[in-house]
Amino acid sequence: MLNPVDTEAVIRDGGATGRFPGEIHEGVAWWLGACLVVTQKARRIGVAHDGHPAVAEFASRLCRGAINAQHYACNVRLLGHQTEARLLAALKSSQGAPGAWLSASTDDEALIIRITLYSRHGIVLDETNGLAEIRRMIDEDRVPIPVNDQARGTVEPWHHQMAKGMCPS
């Protein structure tokens, strides 16, 4: 692992949470994206964020991890700057796509990054539905990489109309 992270401290409470810089870095988002795709066996995921500049970079990294997850060739639908409610509505309309919501807040002058991961049923991941497996994969440096270039996925914008009624793939 090039840039280690304390997985027990950071990978918790439905995803990853930590002070930036320090406890969490952009590579964690890449790992989460790849591991979310593999643990949920996803061919498509939805991603949105709160618009904070640091969070936008984390979202970009998460998307890149998701499109590089083993043989899944995952299609990442990026809503960009949206509310968490809009992401959840889009995931619900997508007939079973998992997703990720990224947000930032401040605590005693430190930036806190939070990445919340959702199952294909719109439920926050916990120890029983994927989070423990993601933590283990990252802790053991077994983050999935693509088997070949044909296995790489794509990132495309998830336009407002698509978020309302999910255009067919």
mmCIF file with all atom_site columns, N, CA and C in Angstrom, residues 100-154:
data_model
loop_
_atom_site.group_PDB
_atom_site.id
_atom_site.type_symbol
_atom_site.label_atom_id
_atom_site.label_alt_id
_atom_site.label_comp_id
_atom_site.label_asym_id
_atom_site.label_entity_id
_atom_site.label_seq_id
_atom_site.pdbx_PDB_ins_code
_atom_site.Cartn_x
_atom_site.Cartn_y
_atom_site.Cartn_z
_atom_site.occupancy
_atom_site.B_iso_or_equiv
_atom_site.pdbx_formal_charge
_atom_site.auth_seq_id
_atom_site.auth_comp_id
_atom_site.auth_asym_id
_atom_site.auth_atom_id
_atom_site.pdbx_PDB_model_num
ATOM 1   N N  . ALA A 1 100 ? -22.577 6.252  -4.059  1.00 0.00 ? 100 ALA A N  1
ATOM 2   C CA . ALA A 1 100 ? -21.725 6.916  -3.072  1.00 0.00 ? 100 ALA A CA 1
ATOM 3   C C  . ALA A 1 100 ? -22.081 8.393  -3.003  1.00 0.00 ? 100 ALA A C  1
ATOM 4   N N  . TRP A 1 101 ? -22.171 8.909  -1.796  1.00 0.00 ? 101 TRP A N  1
ATOM 5   C CA . TRP A 1 101 ? -22.410 10.326 -1.517  1.00 0.00 ? 101 TRP A CA 1
ATOM 6   C C  . TRP A 1 101 ? -21.192 10.851 -0.770  1.00 0.00 ? 101 TRP A C  1
ATOM 7   N N  . LEU A 1 102 ? -20.605 11.943 -1.250  1.00 0.00 ? 102 LEU A N  1
ATOM 8   C CA . LEU A 1 102 ? -19.421 12.526 -0.634  1.00 0.00 ? 102 LEU A CA 1
ATOM 9   C C  . LEU A 1 102 ? -19.745 13.922 -0.139  1.00 0.00 ? 102 LEU A C  1
ATOM 10  N N  . SER A 1 103 ? -19.293 14.222 1.073   1.00 0.00 ? 103 SER A N  1
ATOM 11  C CA . SER A 1 103 ? -19.572 15.533 1.662   1.00 0.00 ? 103 SER A CA 1
ATOM 12  C C  . SER A 1 103 ? -18.419 15.974 2.547   1.00 0.00 ? 103 SER A C  1
ATOM 13  N N  . ALA A 1 104 ? -18.407 17.273 2.839   1.00 0.00 ? 104 ALA A N  1
ATOM 14  C CA . ALA A 1 104 ? -17.371 17.851 3.700   1.00 0.00 ? 104 ALA A CA 1
ATOM 15  C C  . ALA A 1 104 ? -18.025 18.698 4.770   1.00 0.00 ? 104 ALA A C  1
ATOM 16  N N  . SER A 1 105 ? -17.383 18.741 5.915   1.00 0.00 ? 105 SER A N  1
ATOM 17  C CA . SER A 1 105 ? -17.795 19.631 7.005   1.00 0.00 ? 105 SER A CA 1
ATOM 18  C C  . SER A 1 105 ? -16.527 20.058 7.735   1.00 0.00 ? 105 SER A C  1
ATOM 19  N N  . THR A 1 106 ? -16.665 20.986 8.654   1.00 0.00 ? 106 THR A N  1
ATOM 20  C CA . THR A 1 106 ? -15.503 21.406 9.428   1.00 0.00 ? 106 THR A CA 1
ATOM 21  C C  . THR A 1 106 ? -15.733 21.084 10.892  1.00 0.00 ? 106 THR A C  1
ATOM 22  N N  . ASP A 1 107 ? -14.630 20.786 11.564  1.00 0.00 ? 107 ASP A N  1
ATOM 23  C CA . ASP A 1 107 ? -14.665 20.467 12.982  1.00 0.00 ? 107 ASP A CA 1
ATOM 24  C C  . ASP A 1 107 ? -13.387 21.023 13.598  1.00 0.00 ? 107 ASP A C  1
ATOM 25  N N  . ASP A 1 108 ? -13.510 22.035 14.431  1.00 0.00 ? 108 ASP A N  1
ATOM 26  C CA . ASP A 1 108 ? -12.338 22.671 15.049  1.00 0.00 ? 108 ASP A CA 1
ATOM 27  C C  . ASP A 1 108 ? -11.303 23.074 14.007  1.00 0.00 ? 108 ASP A C  1
ATOM 28  N N  . GLU A 1 109 ? -11.771 23.709 12.937  1.00 0.00 ? 109 GLU A N  1
ATOM 29  C CA . GLU A 1 109 ? -10.932 24.226 11.863  1.00 0.00 ? 109 GLU A CA 1
ATOM 30  C C  . GLU A 1 109 ? -10.323 23.149 10.960  1.00 0.00 ? 109 GLU A C  1
ATOM 31  N N  . ALA A 1 110 ? -10.699 21.899 11.123  1.00 0.00 ? 110 ALA A N  1
ATOM 32  C CA . ALA A 1 110 ? -10.222 20.831 10.248  1.00 0.00 ? 110 ALA A CA 1
ATOM 33  C C  . ALA A 1 110 ? -11.344 20.451 9.283   1.00 0.00 ? 110 ALA A C  1
ATOM 34  N N  . LEU A 1 111 ? -10.967 20.067 8.072   1.00 0.00 ? 111 LEU A N  1
ATOM 35  C CA . LEU A 1 111 ? -11.942 19.611 7.086   1.00 0.00 ? 111 LEU A CA 1
ATOM 36  C C  . LEU A 1 111 ? -12.195 18.125 7.316   1.00 0.00 ? 111 LEU A C  1
ATOM 37  N N  . ILE A 1 112 ? -13.452 17.755 7.460   1.00 0.00 ? 112 ILE A N  1
ATOM 38  C CA . ILE A 1 112 ? -13.838 16.357 7.647   1.00 0.00 ? 112 ILE A CA 1
ATOM 39  C C  . ILE A 1 112 ? -14.486 15.888 6.351   1.00 0.00 ? 112 ILE A C  1
ATOM 40  N N  . ILE A 1 113 ? -13.916 14.852 5.756   1.00 0.00 ? 113 ILE A N  1
ATOM 41  C CA . ILE A 1 113 ? -14.452 14.250 4.533   1.00 0.00 ? 113 ILE A CA 1
ATOM 42  C C  . ILE A 1 113 ? -15.253 13.018 4.927   1.00 0.00 ? 113 ILE A C  1
ATOM 43  N N  . ARG A 1 114 ? -16.439 12.901 4.348   1.00 0.00 ? 114 ARG A N  1
ATOM 44  C CA . ARG A 1 114 ? -17.290 11.733 4.601   1.00 0.00 ? 114 ARG A CA 1
ATOM 45  C C  . ARG A 1 114 ? -17.730 11.152 3.259   1.00 0.00 ? 114 ARG A C  1
ATOM 46  N N  . ILE A 1 115 ? -17.516 9.864  3.116   1.00 0.00 ? 115 ILE A N  1
ATOM 47  C CA . ILE A 1 115 ? -17.953 9.133  1.926   1.00 0.00 ? 115 ILE A CA 1
ATOM 48  C C  . ILE A 1 115 ? -18.929 8.064  2.414   1.00 0.00 ? 115 ILE A C  1
ATOM 49  N N  . THR A 1 116 ? -20.183 8.200  2.033   1.00 0.00 ? 116 THR A N  1
ATOM 50  C CA . THR A 1 116 ? -21.211 7.242  2.435   1.00 0.00 ? 116 THR A CA 1
ATOM 51  C C  . THR A 1 116 ? -21.490 6.326  1.255   1.00 0.00 ? 116 THR A C  1
ATOM 52  N N  . LEU A 1 117 ? -21.474 5.034  1.509   1.00 0.00 ? 117 LEU A N  1
ATOM 53  C CA . LEU A 1 117 ? -21.699 4.033  0.465   1.00 0.00 ? 117 LEU A CA 1
ATOM 54  C C  . LEU A 1 117 ? -23.068 3.391  0.653   1.00 0.00 ? 117 LEU A C  1
ATOM 55  N N  . TYR A 1 118 ? -23.750 3.194  -0.477  1.00 0.00 ? 118 TYR A N  1
ATOM 56  C CA . TYR A 1 118 ? -25.095 2.617  -0.466  1.00 0.00 ? 118 TYR A CA 1
ATOM 57  C C  . TYR A 1 118 ? -25.122 1.317  -1.257  1.00 0.00 ? 118 TYR A C  1
ATOM 58  N N  . SER A 1 119 ? -25.899 0.359  -0.758  1.00 0.00 ? 119 SER A N  1
ATOM 59  C CA . SER A 1 119 ? -26.092 -0.906 -1.465  1.00 0.00 ? 119 SER A CA 1
ATOM 60  C C  . SER A 1 119 ? -27.044 -0.687 -2.639  1.00 0.00 ? 119 SER A C  1
ATOM 61  N N  . ARG A 1 120 ? -27.269 -1.730 -3.398  1.00 0.00 ? 120 ARG A N  1
ATOM 62  C CA . ARG A 1 120 ? -28.196 -1.637 -4.531  1.00 0.00 ? 120 ARG A CA 1
ATOM 63  C C  . ARG A 1 120 ? -29.645 -1.489 -4.081  1.00 0.00 ? 120 ARG A C  1
ATOM 64  N N  . HIS A 1 121 ? -29.885 -1.563 -2.778  1.00 0.00 ? 121 HIS A N  1
ATOM 65  C CA . HIS A 1 121 ? -31.230 -1.348 -2.225  1.00 0.00 ? 121 HIS A CA 1
ATOM 66  C C  . HIS A 1 121 ? -31.352 0.030  -1.574  1.00 0.00 ? 121 HIS A C  1
ATOM 67  N N  . GLY A 1 122 ? -30.333 0.873  -1.751  1.00 0.00 ? 122 GLY A N  1
ATOM 68  C CA . GLY A 1 122 ? -30.353 2.210  -1.181  1.00 0.00 ? 122 GLY A CA 1
ATOM 69  C C  . GLY A 1 122 ? -30.096 2.240  0.314   1.00 0.00 ? 122 GLY A C  1
ATOM 70  N N  . ILE A 1 123 ? -29.532 1.167  0.848   1.00 0.00 ? 123 ILE A N  1
ATOM 71  C CA . ILE A 1 123 ? -29.242 1.060  2.281   1.00 0.00 ? 123 ILE A CA 1
ATOM 72  C C  . ILE A 1 123 ? -27.762 1.373  2.504   1.00 0.00 ? 123 ILE A C  1
ATOM 73  N N  . VAL A 1 124 ? -27.481 2.159  3.524   1.00 0.00 ? 124 VAL A N  1
ATOM 74  C CA . VAL A 1 124 ? -26.089 2.472  3.867   1.00 0.00 ? 124 VAL A CA 1
ATOM 75  C C  . VAL A 1 124 ? -25.373 1.173  4.203   1.00 0.00 ? 124 VAL A C  1
ATOM 76  N N  . LEU A 1 125 ? -24.169 1.006  3.647   1.00 0.00 ? 125 LEU A N  1
ATOM 77  C CA . LEU A 1 125 ? -23.398 -0.204 3.935   1.00 0.00 ? 125 LEU A CA 1
ATOM 78  C C  . LEU A 1 125 ? -23.029 -0.243 5.409   1.00 0.00 ? 125 LEU A C  1
ATOM 79  N N  . ASP A 1 126 ? -23.074 -1.450 5.958   1.00 0.00 ? 126 ASP A N  1
ATOM 80  C CA . ASP A 1 126 ? -22.661 -1.659 7.335   1.00 0.00 ? 126 ASP A CA 1
ATOM 81  C C  . ASP A 1 126 ? -21.808 -2.922 7.391   1.00 0.00 ? 126 ASP A C  1
ATOM 82  N N  . GLU A 1 127 ? -21.590 -3.418 8.580   1.00 0.00 ? 127 GLU A N  1
ATOM 83  C CA . GLU A 1 127 ? -20.711 -4.576 8.758   1.00 0.00 ? 127 GLU A CA 1
ATOM 84  C C  . GLU A 1 127 ? -21.271 -5.846 8.127   1.00 0.00 ? 127 GLU A C  1
ATOM 85  N N  . THR A 1 128 ? -22.569 -5.891 7.856   1.00 0.00 ? 128 THR A N  1
ATOM 86  C CA . THR A 1 128 ? -23.175 -7.113 7.326   1.00 0.00 ? 128 THR A CA 1
ATOM 87  C C  . THR A 1 128 ? -23.420 -7.095 5.822   1.00 0.00 ? 128 THR A C  1
ATOM 88  N N  . ASN A 1 129 ? -23.386 -5.925 5.187   1.00 0.00 ? 129 ASN A N  1
ATOM 89  C CA . ASN A 1 129 ? -23.741 -5.874 3.763   1.00 0.00 ? 129 ASN A CA 1
ATOM 90  C C  . ASN A 1 129 ? -22.645 -5.283 2.874   1.00 0.00 ? 129 ASN A C  1
ATOM 91  N N  . GLY A 1 130 ? -21.394 -5.369 3.311   1.00 0.00 ? 130 GLY A N  1
ATOM 92  C CA . GLY A 1 130 ? -20.298 -4.972 2.434   1.00 0.00 ? 130 GLY A CA 1
ATOM 93  C C  . GLY A 1 130 ? -19.188 -4.163 3.057   1.00 0.00 ? 130 GLY A C  1
ATOM 94  N N  . LEU A 1 131 ? -19.467 -3.389 4.092   1.00 0.00 ? 131 LEU A N  1
ATOM 95  C CA . LEU A 1 131 ? -18.436 -2.510 4.642   1.00 0.00 ? 131 LEU A CA 1
ATOM 96  C C  . LEU A 1 131 ? -17.275 -3.282 5.266   1.00 0.00 ? 131 LEU A C  1
ATOM 97  N N  . ALA A 1 132 ? -17.573 -4.346 5.992   1.00 0.00 ? 132 ALA A N  1
ATOM 98  C CA . ALA A 1 132 ? -16.502 -5.147 6.602   1.00 0.00 ? 132 ALA A CA 1
ATOM 99  C C  . ALA A 1 132 ? -15.603 -5.746 5.515   1.00 0.00 ? 132 ALA A C  1
ATOM 100 N N  . GLU A 1 133 ? -16.209 -6.212 4.433   1.00 0.00 ? 133 GLU A N  1
ATOM 101 C CA . GLU A 1 133 ? -15.433 -6.783 3.327   1.00 0.00 ? 133 GLU A CA 1
ATOM 102 C C  . GLU A 1 133 ? -14.566 -5.713 2.658   1.00 0.00 ? 133 GLU A C  1
ATOM 103 N N  . ILE A 1 134 ? -15.101 -4.520 2.479   1.00 0.00 ? 134 ILE A N  1
ATOM 104 C CA . ILE A 1 134 ? -14.317 -3.423 1.902   1.00 0.00 ? 134 ILE A CA 1
ATOM 105 C C  . ILE A 1 134 ? -13.137 -3.085 2.805   1.00 0.00 ? 134 ILE A C  1
ATOM 106 N N  . ARG A 1 135 ? -13.382 -2.980 4.110   1.00 0.00 ? 135 ARG A N  1
ATOM 107 C CA . ARG A 1 135 ? -12.302 -2.689 5.054   1.00 0.00 ? 135 ARG A CA 1
ATOM 108 C C  . ARG A 1 135 ? -11.216 -3.760 4.972   1.00 0.00 ? 135 ARG A C  1
ATOM 109 N N  . ARG A 1 136 ? -11.627 -5.021 4.931   1.00 0.00 ? 136 ARG A N  1
ATOM 110 C CA . ARG A 1 136 ? -10.663 -6.124 4.856   1.00 0.00 ? 136 ARG A CA 1
ATOM 111 C C  . ARG A 1 136 ? -9.839  -6.045 3.573   1.00 0.00 ? 136 ARG A C  1
ATOM 112 N N  . MET A 1 137 ? -10.503 -5.794 2.453   1.00 0.00 ? 137 MET A N  1
ATOM 113 C CA . MET A 1 137 ? -9.788  -5.704 1.176   1.00 0.00 ? 137 MET A CA 1
ATOM 114 C C  . MET A 1 137 ? -8.735  -4.596 1.209   1.00 0.00 ? 137 MET A C  1
ATOM 115 N N  . ILE A 1 138 ? -9.104  -3.449 1.745   1.00 0.00 ? 138 ILE A N  1
ATOM 116 C CA . ILE A 1 138 ? -8.169  -2.322 1.813   1.00 0.00 ? 138 ILE A CA 1
ATOM 117 C C  . ILE A 1 138 ? -7.061  -2.622 2.805   1.00 0.00 ? 138 ILE A C  1
ATOM 118 N N  . ASP A 1 139 ? -7.415  -3.163 3.957   1.00 0.00 ? 139 ASP A N  1
ATOM 119 C CA . ASP A 1 139 ? -6.442  -3.480 5.002   1.00 0.00 ? 139 ASP A CA 1
ATOM 120 C C  . ASP A 1 139 ? -5.404  -4.488 4.506   1.00 0.00 ? 139 ASP A C  1
ATOM 121 N N  . GLU A 1 140 ? -5.851  -5.444 3.696   1.00 0.00 ? 140 GLU A N  1
ATOM 122 C CA . GLU A 1 140 ? -4.951  -6.471 3.170   1.00 0.00 ? 140 GLU A CA 1
ATOM 123 C C  . GLU A 1 140 ? -4.322  -6.072 1.841   1.00 0.00 ? 140 GLU A C  1
ATOM 124 N N  . ASP A 1 141 ? -4.554  -4.818 1.415   1.00 0.00 ? 141 ASP A N  1
ATOM 125 C CA . ASP A 1 141 ? -4.021  -4.308 0.152   1.00 0.00 ? 141 ASP A CA 1
ATOM 126 C C  . ASP A 1 141 ? -4.425  -5.198 -1.014  1.00 0.00 ? 141 ASP A C  1
ATOM 127 N N  . ARG A 1 142 ? -5.689  -5.602 -1.019  1.00 0.00 ? 142 ARG A N  1
ATOM 128 C CA . ARG A 1 142 ? -6.243  -6.443 -2.078  1.00 0.00 ? 142 ARG A CA 1
ATOM 129 C C  . ARG A 1 142 ? -7.303  -5.688 -2.867  1.00 0.00 ? 142 ARG A C  1
ATOM 130 N N  . VAL A 1 143 ? -7.010  -4.435 -3.150  1.00 0.00 ? 143 VAL A N  1
ATOM 131 C CA . VAL A 1 143 ? -7.946  -3.602 -3.886  1.00 0.00 ? 143 VAL A CA 1
ATOM 132 C C  . VAL A 1 143 ? -7.984  -4.092 -5.333  1.00 0.00 ? 143 VAL A C  1
ATOM 133 N N  . PRO A 1 144 ? -9.175  -4.318 -5.861  1.00 0.00 ? 144 PRO A N  1
ATOM 134 C CA . PRO A 1 144 ? -9.291  -4.900 -7.202  1.00 0.00 ? 144 PRO A CA 1
ATOM 135 C C  . PRO A 1 144 ? -8.839  -3.957 -8.309  1.00 0.00 ? 144 PRO A C  1
ATOM 136 N N  . ILE A 1 145 ? -8.103  -4.493 -9.254  1.00 0.00 ? 145 ILE A N  1
ATOM 137 C CA . ILE A 1 145 ? -7.688  -3.739 -10.431 1.00 0.00 ? 145 ILE A CA 1
ATOM 138 C C  . ILE A 1 145 ? -8.233  -4.451 -11.663 1.00 0.00 ? 145 ILE A C  1
ATOM 139 N N  . PRO A 1 146 ? -8.315  -3.757 -12.799 1.00 0.00 ? 146 PRO A N  1
ATOM 140 C CA . PRO A 1 146 ? -8.891  -4.406 -13.987 1.00 0.00 ? 146 PRO A CA 1
ATOM 141 C C  . PRO A 1 146 ? -8.002  -5.533 -14.502 1.00 0.00 ? 146 PRO A C  1
ATOM 142 N N  . VAL A 1 147 ? -8.650  -6.533 -15.077 1.00 0.00 ? 147 VAL A N  1
ATOM 143 C CA . VAL A 1 147 ? -7.904  -7.652 -15.632 1.00 0.00 ? 147 VAL A CA 1
ATOM 144 C C  . VAL A 1 147 ? -7.334  -7.318 -17.006 1.00 0.00 ? 147 VAL A C  1
ATOM 145 N N  . ASN A 1 148 ? -7.939  -6.368 -17.722 1.00 0.00 ? 148 ASN A N  1
ATOM 146 C CA . ASN A 1 148 ? -7.428  -5.924 -19.020 1.00 0.00 ? 148 ASN A CA 1
ATOM 147 C C  . ASN A 1 148 ? -8.144  -4.621 -19.403 1.00 0.00 ? 148 ASN A C  1
ATOM 148 N N  . ASP A 1 149 ? -7.704  -3.996 -20.495 1.00 0.00 ? 149 ASP A N  1
ATOM 149 C CA . ASP A 1 149 ? -8.293  -2.712 -20.886 1.00 0.00 ? 149 ASP A CA 1
ATOM 150 C C  . ASP A 1 149 ? -9.771  -2.813 -21.252 1.00 0.00 ? 149 ASP A C  1
ATOM 151 N N  . GLN A 1 150 ? -10.212 -3.958 -21.764 1.00 0.00 ? 150 GLN A N  1
ATOM 152 C CA . GLN A 1 150 ? -11.616 -4.122 -22.119 1.00 0.00 ? 150 GLN A CA 1
ATOM 153 C C  . GLN A 1 150 ? -12.505 -4.167 -20.872 1.00 0.00 ? 150 GLN A C  1
ATOM 154 N N  . ALA A 1 151 ? -11.911 -4.426 -19.715 1.00 0.00 ? 151 ALA A N  1
ATOM 155 C CA . ALA A 1 151 ? -12.669 -4.497 -18.473 1.00 0.00 ? 151 ALA A CA 1
ATOM 156 C C  . ALA A 1 151 ? -12.849 -3.132 -17.822 1.00 0.00 ? 151 ALA A C  1
ATOM 157 N N  . ARG A 1 152 ? -12.265 -2.099 -18.395 1.00 0.00 ? 152 ARG A N  1
ATOM 158 C CA . ARG A 1 152 ? -12.421 -0.758 -17.823 1.00 0.00 ? 152 ARG A CA 1
ATOM 159 C C  . ARG A 1 152 ? -13.826 -0.235 -18.124 1.00 0.00 ? 152 ARG A C  1
ATOM 160 N N  . GLY A 1 153 ? -14.358 0.457  -17.144 1.00 0.00 ? 153 GLY A N  1
ATOM 161 C CA . GLY A 1 153 ? -15.682 1.037  -17.300 1.00 0.00 ? 153 GLY A CA 1
ATOM 162 C C  . GLY A 1 153 ? -15.613 2.453  -17.826 1.00 0.00 ? 153 GLY A C  1
ATOM 163 N N  . THR A 1 154 ? -16.701 3.179  -17.641 1.00 0.00 ? 154 THR A N  1
ATOM 164 C CA . THR A 1 154 ? -16.796 4.556  -18.120 1.00 0.00 ? 154 THR A CA 1
ATOM 165 C C  . THR A 1 154 ? -17.426 5.433  -17.043 1.00 0.00 ? 154 THR A C  1
#
